[in-house]
Coordinates of N, CA, C and O in Angstrom, one line a residue:
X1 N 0.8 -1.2 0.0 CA 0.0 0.0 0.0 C 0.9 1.2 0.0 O 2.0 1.2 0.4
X2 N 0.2 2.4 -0.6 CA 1.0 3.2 -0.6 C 0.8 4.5 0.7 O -0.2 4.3 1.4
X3 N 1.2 5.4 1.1 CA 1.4 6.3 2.1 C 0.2 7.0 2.2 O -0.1 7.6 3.1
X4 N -0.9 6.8 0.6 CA -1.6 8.4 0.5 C -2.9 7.8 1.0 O -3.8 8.6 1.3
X5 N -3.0 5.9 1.2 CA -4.1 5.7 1.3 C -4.3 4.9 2.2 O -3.9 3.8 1.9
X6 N -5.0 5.0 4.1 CA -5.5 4.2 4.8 C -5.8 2.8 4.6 O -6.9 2.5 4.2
X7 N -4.7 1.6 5.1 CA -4.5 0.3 4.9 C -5.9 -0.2 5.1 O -6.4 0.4 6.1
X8 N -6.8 -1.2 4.4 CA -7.7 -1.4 4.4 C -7.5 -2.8 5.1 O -6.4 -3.3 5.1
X9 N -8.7 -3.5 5.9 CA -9.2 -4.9 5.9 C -9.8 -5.6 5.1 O -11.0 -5.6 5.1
X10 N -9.1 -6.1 4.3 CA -9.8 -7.1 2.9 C -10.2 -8.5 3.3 O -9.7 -9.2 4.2
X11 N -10.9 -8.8 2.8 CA -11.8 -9.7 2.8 C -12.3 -10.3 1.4 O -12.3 -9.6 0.3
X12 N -13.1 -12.1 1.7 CA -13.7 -12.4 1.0 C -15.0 -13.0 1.3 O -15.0 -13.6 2.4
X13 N -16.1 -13.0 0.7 CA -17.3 -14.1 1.4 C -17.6 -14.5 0.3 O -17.4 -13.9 -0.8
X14 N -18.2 -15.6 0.5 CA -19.3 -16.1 -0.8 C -20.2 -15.2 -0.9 O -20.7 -14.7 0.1
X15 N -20.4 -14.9 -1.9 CA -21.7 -14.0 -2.5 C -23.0 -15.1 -2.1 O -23.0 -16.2 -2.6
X16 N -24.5 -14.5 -1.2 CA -25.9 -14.9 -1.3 C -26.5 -14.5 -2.3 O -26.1 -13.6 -3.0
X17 N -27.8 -15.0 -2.4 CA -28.7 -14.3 -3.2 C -29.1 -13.1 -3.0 O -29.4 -12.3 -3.8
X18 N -29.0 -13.0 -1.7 CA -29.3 -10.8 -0.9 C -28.1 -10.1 -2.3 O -28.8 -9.4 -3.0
X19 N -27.1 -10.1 -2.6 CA -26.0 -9.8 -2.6 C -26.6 -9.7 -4.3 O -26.1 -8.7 -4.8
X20 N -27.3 -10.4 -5.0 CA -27.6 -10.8 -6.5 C -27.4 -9.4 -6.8 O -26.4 -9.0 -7.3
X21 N -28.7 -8.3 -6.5 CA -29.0 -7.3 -7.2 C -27.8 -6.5 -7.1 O -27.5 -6.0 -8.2
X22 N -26.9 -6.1 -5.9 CA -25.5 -5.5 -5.8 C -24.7 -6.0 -7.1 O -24.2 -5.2 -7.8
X23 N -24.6 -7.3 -7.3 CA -23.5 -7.4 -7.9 C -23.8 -7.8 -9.5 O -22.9 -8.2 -10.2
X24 N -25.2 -7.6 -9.9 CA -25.8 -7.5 -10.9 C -25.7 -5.9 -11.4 O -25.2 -5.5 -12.5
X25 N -26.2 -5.0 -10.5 CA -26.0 -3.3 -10.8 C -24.7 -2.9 -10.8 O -24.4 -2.1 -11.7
X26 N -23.5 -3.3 -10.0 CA -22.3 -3.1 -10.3 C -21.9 -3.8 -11.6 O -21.6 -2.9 -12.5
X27 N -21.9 -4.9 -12.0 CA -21.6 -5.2 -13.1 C -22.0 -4.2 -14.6 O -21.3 -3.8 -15.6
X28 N -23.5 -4.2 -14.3 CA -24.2 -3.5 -15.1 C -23.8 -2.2 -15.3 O -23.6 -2.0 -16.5
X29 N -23.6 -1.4 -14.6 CA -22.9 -0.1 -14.1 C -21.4 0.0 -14.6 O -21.1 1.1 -15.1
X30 N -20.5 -1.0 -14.5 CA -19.5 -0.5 -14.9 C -18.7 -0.9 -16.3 O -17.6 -0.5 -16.8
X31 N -19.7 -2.0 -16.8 CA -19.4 -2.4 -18.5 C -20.2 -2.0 -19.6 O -20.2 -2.3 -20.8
X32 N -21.2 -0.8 -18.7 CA -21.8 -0.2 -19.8 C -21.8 0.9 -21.1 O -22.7 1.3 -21.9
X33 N -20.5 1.3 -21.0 CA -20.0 1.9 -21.6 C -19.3 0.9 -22.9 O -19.4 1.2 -24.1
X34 N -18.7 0.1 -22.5 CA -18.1 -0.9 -23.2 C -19.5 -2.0 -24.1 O -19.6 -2.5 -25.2
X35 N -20.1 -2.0 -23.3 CA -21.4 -2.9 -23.9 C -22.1 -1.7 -25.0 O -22.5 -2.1 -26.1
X36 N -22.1 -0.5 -24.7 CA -22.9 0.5 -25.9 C -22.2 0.8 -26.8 O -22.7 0.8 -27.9
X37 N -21.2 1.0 -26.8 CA -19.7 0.9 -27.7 C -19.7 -0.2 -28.9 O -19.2 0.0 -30.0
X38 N -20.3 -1.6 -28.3 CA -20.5 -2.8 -28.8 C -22.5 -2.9 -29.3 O -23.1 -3.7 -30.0
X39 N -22.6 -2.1 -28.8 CA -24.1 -2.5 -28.9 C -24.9 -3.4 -28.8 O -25.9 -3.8 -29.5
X40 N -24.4 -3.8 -27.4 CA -24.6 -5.1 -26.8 C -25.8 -4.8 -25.5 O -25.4 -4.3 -24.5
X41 N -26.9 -5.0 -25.7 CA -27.5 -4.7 -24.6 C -27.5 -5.6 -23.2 O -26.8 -6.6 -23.1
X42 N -28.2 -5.1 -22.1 CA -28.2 -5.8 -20.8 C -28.6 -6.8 -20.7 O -29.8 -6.5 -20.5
X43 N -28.7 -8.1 -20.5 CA -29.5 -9.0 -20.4 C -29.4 -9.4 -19.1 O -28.4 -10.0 -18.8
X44 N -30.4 -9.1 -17.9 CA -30.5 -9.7 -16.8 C -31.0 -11.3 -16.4 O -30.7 -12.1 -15.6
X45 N -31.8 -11.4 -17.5 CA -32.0 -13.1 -17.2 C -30.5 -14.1 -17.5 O -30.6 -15.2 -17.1
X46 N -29.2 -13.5 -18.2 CA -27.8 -13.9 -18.8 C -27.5 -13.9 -17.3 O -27.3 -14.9 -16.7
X47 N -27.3 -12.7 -16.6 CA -26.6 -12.6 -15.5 C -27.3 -13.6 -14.6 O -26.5 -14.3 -13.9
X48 N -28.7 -13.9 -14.3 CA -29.0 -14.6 -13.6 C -28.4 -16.2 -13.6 O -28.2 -16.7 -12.5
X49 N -28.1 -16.9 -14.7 CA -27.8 -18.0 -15.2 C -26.7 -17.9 -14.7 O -26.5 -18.5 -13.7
X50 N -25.7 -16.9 -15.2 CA -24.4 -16.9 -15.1 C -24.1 -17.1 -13.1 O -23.2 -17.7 -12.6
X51 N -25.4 -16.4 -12.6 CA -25.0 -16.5 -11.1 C -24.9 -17.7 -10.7 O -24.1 -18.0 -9.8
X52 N -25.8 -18.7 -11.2 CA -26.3 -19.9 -10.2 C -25.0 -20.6 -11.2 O -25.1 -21.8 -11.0
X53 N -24.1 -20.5 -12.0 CA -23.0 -21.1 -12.6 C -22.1 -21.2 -12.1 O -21.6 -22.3 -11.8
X54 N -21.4 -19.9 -11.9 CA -20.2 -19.2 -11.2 C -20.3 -19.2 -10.1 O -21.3 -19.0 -9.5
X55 N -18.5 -19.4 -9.0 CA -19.2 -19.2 -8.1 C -18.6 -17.6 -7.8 O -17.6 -16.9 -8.2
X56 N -19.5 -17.3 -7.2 CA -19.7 -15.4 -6.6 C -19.2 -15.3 -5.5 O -19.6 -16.0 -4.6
X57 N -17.9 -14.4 -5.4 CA -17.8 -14.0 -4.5 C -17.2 -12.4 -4.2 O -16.6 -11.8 -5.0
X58 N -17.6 -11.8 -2.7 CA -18.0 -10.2 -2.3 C -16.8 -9.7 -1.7 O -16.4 -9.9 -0.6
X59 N -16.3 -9.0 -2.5 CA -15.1 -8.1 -2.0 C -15.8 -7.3 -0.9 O -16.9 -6.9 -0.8
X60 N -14.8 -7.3 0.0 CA -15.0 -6.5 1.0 C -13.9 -5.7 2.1 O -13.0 -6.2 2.7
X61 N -14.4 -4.3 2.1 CA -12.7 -3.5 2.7 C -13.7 -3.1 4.0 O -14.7 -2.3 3.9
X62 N -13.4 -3.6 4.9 CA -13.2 -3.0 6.5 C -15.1 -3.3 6.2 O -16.0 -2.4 6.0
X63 N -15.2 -4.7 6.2 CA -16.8 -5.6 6.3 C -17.8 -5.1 5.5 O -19.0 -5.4 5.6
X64 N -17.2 -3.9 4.3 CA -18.5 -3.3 3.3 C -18.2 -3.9 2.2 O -17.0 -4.0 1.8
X65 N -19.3 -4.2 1.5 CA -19.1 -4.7 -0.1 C -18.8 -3.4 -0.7 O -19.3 -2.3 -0.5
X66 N -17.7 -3.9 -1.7 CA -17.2 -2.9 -2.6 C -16.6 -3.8 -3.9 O -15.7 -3.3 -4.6
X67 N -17.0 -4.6 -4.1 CA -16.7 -5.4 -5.4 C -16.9 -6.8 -5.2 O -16.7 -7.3 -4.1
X68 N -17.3 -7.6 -6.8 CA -17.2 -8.8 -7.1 C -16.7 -9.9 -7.7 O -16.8 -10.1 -8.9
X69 N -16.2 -10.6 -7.1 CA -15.3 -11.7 -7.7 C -16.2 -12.8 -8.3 O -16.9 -13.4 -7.5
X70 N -16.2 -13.1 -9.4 CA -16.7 -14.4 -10.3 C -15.3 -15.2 -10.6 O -14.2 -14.7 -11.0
X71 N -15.9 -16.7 -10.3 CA -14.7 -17.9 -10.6 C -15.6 -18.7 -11.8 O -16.7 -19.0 -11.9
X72 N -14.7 -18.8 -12.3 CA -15.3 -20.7 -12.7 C -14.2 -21.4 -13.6 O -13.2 -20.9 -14.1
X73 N -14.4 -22.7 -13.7 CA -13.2 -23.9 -14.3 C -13.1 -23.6 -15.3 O -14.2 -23.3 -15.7
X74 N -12.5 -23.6 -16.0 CA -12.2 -23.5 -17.6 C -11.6 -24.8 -17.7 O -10.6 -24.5 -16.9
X75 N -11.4 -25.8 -18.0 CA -10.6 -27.0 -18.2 C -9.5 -27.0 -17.2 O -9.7 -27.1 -16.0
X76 N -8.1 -26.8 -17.6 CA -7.6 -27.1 -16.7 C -6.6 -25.4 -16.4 O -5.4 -25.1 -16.1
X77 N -7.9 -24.5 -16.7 CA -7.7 -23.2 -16.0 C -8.9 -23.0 -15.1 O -9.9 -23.8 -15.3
X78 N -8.7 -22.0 -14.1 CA -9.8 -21.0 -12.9 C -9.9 -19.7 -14.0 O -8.9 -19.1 -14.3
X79 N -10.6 -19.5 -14.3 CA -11.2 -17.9 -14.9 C -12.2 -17.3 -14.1 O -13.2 -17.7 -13.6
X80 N -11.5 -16.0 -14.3 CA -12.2 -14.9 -13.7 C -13.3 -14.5 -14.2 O -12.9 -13.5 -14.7
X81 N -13.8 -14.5 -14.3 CA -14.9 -14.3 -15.5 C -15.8 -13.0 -14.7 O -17.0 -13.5 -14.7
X82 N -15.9 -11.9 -14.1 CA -16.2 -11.3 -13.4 C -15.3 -10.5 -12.0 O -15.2 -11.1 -10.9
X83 N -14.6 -9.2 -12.2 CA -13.9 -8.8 -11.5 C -14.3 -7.0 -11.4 O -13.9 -6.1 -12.2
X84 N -15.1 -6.7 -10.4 CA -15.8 -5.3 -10.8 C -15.8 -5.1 -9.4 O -16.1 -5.9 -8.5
X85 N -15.4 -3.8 -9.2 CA -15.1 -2.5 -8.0 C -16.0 -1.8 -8.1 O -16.7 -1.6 -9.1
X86 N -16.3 -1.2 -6.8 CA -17.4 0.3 -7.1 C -16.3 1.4 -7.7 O -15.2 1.4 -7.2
X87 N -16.5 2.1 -8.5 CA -15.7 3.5 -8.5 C -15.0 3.9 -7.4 O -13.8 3.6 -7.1
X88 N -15.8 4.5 -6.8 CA -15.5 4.9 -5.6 C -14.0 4.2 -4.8 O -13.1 5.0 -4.3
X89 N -13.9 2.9 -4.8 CA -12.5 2.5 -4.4 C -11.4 1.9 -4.9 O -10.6 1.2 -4.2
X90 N -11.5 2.3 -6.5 CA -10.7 2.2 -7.6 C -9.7 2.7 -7.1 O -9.9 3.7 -6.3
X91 N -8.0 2.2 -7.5 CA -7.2 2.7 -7.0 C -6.2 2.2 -5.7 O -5.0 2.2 -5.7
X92 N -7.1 1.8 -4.6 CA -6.7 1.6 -3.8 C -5.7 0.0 -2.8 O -5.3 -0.3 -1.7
X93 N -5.7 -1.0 -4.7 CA -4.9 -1.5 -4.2 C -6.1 -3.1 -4.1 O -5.6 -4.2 -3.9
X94 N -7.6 -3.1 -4.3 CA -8.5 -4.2 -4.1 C -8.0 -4.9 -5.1 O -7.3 -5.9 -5.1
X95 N -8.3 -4.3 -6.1 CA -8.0 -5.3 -7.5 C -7.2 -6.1 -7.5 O -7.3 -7.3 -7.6
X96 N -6.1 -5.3 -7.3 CA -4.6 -6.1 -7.1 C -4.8 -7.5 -5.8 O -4.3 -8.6 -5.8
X97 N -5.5 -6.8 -5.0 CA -5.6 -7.7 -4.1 C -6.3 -9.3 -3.8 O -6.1 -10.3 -3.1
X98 N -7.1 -8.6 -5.0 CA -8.3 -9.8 -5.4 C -7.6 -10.8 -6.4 O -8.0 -12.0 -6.5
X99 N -6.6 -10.3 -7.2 CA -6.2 -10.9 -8.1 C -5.2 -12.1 -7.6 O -5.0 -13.1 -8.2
X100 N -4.5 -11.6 -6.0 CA -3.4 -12.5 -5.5 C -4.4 -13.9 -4.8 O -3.9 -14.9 -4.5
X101 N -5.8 -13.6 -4.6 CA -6.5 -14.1 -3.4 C -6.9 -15.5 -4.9 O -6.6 -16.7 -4.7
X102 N -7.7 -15.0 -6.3 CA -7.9 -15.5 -7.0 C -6.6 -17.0 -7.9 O -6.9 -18.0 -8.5
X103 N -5.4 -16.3 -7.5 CA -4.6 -17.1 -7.7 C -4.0 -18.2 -6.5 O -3.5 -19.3 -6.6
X104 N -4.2 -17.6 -5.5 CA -3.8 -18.8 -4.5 C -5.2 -19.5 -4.3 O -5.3 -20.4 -3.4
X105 N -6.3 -19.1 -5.1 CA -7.2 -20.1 -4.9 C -7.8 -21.2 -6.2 O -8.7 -22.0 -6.3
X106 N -6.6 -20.8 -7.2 CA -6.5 -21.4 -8.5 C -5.7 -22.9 -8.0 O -6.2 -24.0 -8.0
X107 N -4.0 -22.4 -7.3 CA -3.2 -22.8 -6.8 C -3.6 -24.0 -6.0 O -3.3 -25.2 -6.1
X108 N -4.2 -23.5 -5.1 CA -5.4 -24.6 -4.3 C -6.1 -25.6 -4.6 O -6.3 -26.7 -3.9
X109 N -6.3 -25.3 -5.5 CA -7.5 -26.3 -6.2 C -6.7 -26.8 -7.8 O -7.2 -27.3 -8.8
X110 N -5.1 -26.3 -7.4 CA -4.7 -27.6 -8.5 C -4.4 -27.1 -9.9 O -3.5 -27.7 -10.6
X111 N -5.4 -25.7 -10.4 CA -4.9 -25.1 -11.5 C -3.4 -24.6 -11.7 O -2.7 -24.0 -10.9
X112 N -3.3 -25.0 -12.7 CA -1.4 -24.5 -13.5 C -1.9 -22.9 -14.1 O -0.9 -22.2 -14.4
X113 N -3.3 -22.5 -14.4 CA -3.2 -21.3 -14.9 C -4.6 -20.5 -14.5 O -5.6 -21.0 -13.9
X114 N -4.5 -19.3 -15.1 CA -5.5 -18.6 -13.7 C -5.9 -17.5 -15.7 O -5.3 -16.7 -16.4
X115 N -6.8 -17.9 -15.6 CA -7.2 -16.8 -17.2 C -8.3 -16.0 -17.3 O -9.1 -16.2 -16.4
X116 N -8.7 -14.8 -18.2 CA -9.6 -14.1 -18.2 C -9.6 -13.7 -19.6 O -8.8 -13.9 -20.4
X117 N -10.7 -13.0 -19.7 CA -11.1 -11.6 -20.6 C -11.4 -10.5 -20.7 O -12.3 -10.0 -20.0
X118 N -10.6 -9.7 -21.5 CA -10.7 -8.6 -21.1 C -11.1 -7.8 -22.2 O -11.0 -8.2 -23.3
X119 N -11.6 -6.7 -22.1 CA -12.0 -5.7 -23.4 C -10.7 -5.0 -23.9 O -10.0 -4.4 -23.1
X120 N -10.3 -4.9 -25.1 CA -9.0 -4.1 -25.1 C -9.2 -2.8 -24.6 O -8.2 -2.2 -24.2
X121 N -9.9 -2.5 -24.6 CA -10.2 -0.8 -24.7 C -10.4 -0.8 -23.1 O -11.0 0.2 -23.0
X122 N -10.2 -1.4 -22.0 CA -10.5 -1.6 -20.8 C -9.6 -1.3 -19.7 O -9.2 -2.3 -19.1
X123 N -9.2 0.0 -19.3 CA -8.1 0.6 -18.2 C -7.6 -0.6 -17.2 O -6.5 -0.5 -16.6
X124 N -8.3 -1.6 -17.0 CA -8.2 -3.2 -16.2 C -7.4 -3.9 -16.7 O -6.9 -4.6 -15.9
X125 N -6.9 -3.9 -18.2 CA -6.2 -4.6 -18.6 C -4.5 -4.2 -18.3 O -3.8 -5.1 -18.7
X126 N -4.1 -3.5 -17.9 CA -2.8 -2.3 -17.4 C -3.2 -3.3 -15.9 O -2.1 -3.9 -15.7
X127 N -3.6 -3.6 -15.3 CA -3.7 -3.8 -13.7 C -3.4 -5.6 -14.1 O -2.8 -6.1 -13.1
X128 N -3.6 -6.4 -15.1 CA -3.9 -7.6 -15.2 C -2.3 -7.8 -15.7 O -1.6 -8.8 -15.3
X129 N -1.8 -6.7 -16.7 CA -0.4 -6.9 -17.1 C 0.4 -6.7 -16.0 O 1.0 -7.7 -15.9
X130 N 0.7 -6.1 -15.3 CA 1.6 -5.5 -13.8 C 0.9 -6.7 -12.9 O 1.3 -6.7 -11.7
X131 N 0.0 -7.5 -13.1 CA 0.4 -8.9 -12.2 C 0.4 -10.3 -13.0 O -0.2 -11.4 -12.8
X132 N 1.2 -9.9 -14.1 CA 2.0 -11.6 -14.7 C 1.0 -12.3 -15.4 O 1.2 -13.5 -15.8
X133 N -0.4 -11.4 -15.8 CA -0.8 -11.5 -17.2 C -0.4 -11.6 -18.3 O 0.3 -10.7 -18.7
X134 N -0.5 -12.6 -19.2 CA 0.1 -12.1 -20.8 C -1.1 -12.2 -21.9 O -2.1 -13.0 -21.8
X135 N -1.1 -11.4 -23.1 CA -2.1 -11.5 -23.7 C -2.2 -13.1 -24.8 O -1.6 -13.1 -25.9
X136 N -2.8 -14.0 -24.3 CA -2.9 -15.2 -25.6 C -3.6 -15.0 -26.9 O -3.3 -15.8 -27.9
X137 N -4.3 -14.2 -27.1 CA -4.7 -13.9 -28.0 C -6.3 -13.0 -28.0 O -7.2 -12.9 -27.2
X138 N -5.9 -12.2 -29.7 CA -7.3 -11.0 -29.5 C -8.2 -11.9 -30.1 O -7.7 -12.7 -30.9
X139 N -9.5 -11.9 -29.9 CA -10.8 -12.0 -30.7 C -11.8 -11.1 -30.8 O -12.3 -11.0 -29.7
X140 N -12.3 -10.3 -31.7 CA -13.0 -9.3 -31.6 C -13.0 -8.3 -30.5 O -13.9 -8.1 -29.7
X141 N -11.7 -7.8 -30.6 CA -11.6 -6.8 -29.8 C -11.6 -7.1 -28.2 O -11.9 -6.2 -27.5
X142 N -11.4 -8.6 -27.5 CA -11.2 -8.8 -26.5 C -9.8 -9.6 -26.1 O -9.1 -10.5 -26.7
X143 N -9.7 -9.1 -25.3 CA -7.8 -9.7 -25.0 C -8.4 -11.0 -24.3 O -9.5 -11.0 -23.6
X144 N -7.7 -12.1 -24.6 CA -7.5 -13.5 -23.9 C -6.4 -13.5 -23.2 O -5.3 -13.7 -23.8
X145 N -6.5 -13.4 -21.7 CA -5.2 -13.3 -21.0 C -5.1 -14.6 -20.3 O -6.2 -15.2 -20.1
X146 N -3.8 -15.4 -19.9 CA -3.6 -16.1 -19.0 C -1.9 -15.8 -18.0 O -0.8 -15.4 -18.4
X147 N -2.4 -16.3 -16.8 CA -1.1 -16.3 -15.7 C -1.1 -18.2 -15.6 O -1.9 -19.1 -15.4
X148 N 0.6 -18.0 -15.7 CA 0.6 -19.1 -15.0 C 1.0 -19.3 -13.7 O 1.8 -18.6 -13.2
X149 N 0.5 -20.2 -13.2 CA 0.6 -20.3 -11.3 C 1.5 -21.6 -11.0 O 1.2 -22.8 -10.7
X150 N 2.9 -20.7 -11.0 CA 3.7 -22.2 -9.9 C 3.5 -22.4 -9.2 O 2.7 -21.6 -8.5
X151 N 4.0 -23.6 -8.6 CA 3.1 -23.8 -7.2 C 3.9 -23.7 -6.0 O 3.8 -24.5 -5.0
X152 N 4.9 -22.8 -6.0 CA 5.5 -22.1 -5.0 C 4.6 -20.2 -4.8 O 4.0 -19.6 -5.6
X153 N 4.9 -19.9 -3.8 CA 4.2 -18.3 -3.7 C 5.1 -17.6 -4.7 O 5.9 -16.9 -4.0
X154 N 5.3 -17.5 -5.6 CA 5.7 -16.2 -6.4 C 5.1 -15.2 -7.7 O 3.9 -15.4 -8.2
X155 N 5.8 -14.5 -8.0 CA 4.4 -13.9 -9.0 C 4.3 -14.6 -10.3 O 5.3 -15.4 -10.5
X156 N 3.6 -14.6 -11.0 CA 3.2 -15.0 -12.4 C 4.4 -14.8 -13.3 O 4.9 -13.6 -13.5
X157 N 5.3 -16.2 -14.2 CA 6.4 -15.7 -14.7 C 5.7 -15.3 -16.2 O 6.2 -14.3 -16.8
X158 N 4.5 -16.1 -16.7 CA 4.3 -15.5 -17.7 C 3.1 -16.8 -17.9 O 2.7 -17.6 -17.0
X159 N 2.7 -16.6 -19.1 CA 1.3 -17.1 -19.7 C 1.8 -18.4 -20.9 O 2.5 -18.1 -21.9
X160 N 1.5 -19.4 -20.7 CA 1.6 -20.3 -22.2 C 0.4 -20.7 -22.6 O 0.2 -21.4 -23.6

């Protein structure tokens, strides 16, 4: 952490169903720019499926939700498939933090690689590179990233 900003208590919980509409409107809320760009509308019955899929889980700095973590298996990767902050505490070091929690829980469960998607056009993608992301490949304007996860604690040497 840096000097300018009050060390937080991070946390994780499983996401409930109370928790659905939070992390349904945050999602909604922060890829909608990128969804109108694409001209992709909202589909809430998509997110619903996607809930009871993935499992969900609730960022939290000093016991308040402030973002959500989505997992699920990809073969013999963990993807993120869901990683969203409120505004408001952008900056402060969650993301990053969520991303070390997501990998020692790849690590855990055995995964050699921890992968995602990303929008190119997506300021998230700069946070995914500075932690041992590499890009596998573009498709329609979406970055396919993977880390790979040794199975000692060190950072991501790179992506195969």
């Amino acid at each position: 952490m840096n000097d300018r900003q009050p060390t937080l208590n991070l946390s994780l919980r499983v996401a409930t169903d109370s928790d659905f509409d939070f992390c349904e409107s945050l999602s909604r809320l922060n890829m909608s720019a990128y969804r109108e760009a694409r001209g992709i509308t909202w589909d809430r019955q998509r997110f619903r499926a996607s809930w009871r899929e993935f499992e969900n889980l609730m960022l939290l700095a000093d016991g308040e939700a402030v973002g959500v973590l989505r997992l699920l298996p990809e073969g013999q990767a963990l993807a993120i498939r869901d990683l969203q902050l409120l505004p408001g505490v952008r900056g402060r070091g969650i993301g990053a933090w969520a991303l070390e929690q997501a990998k020692t829980m790849a690590r855990g469960r055995g995964f050699g690689r921890l992968v995602l998607r990303v929008y190119a056009d997506n300021r998230a993608r700069q946070l995914y590179l500075r932690h041992g992301f590499s890009v596998v490949e573009m498709v329609d304007a979406t970055l396919h990233m993977a880390c790979l996860l040794p199975p000692v604690e060190e950072d991501c040497p790179g992506a195969g």
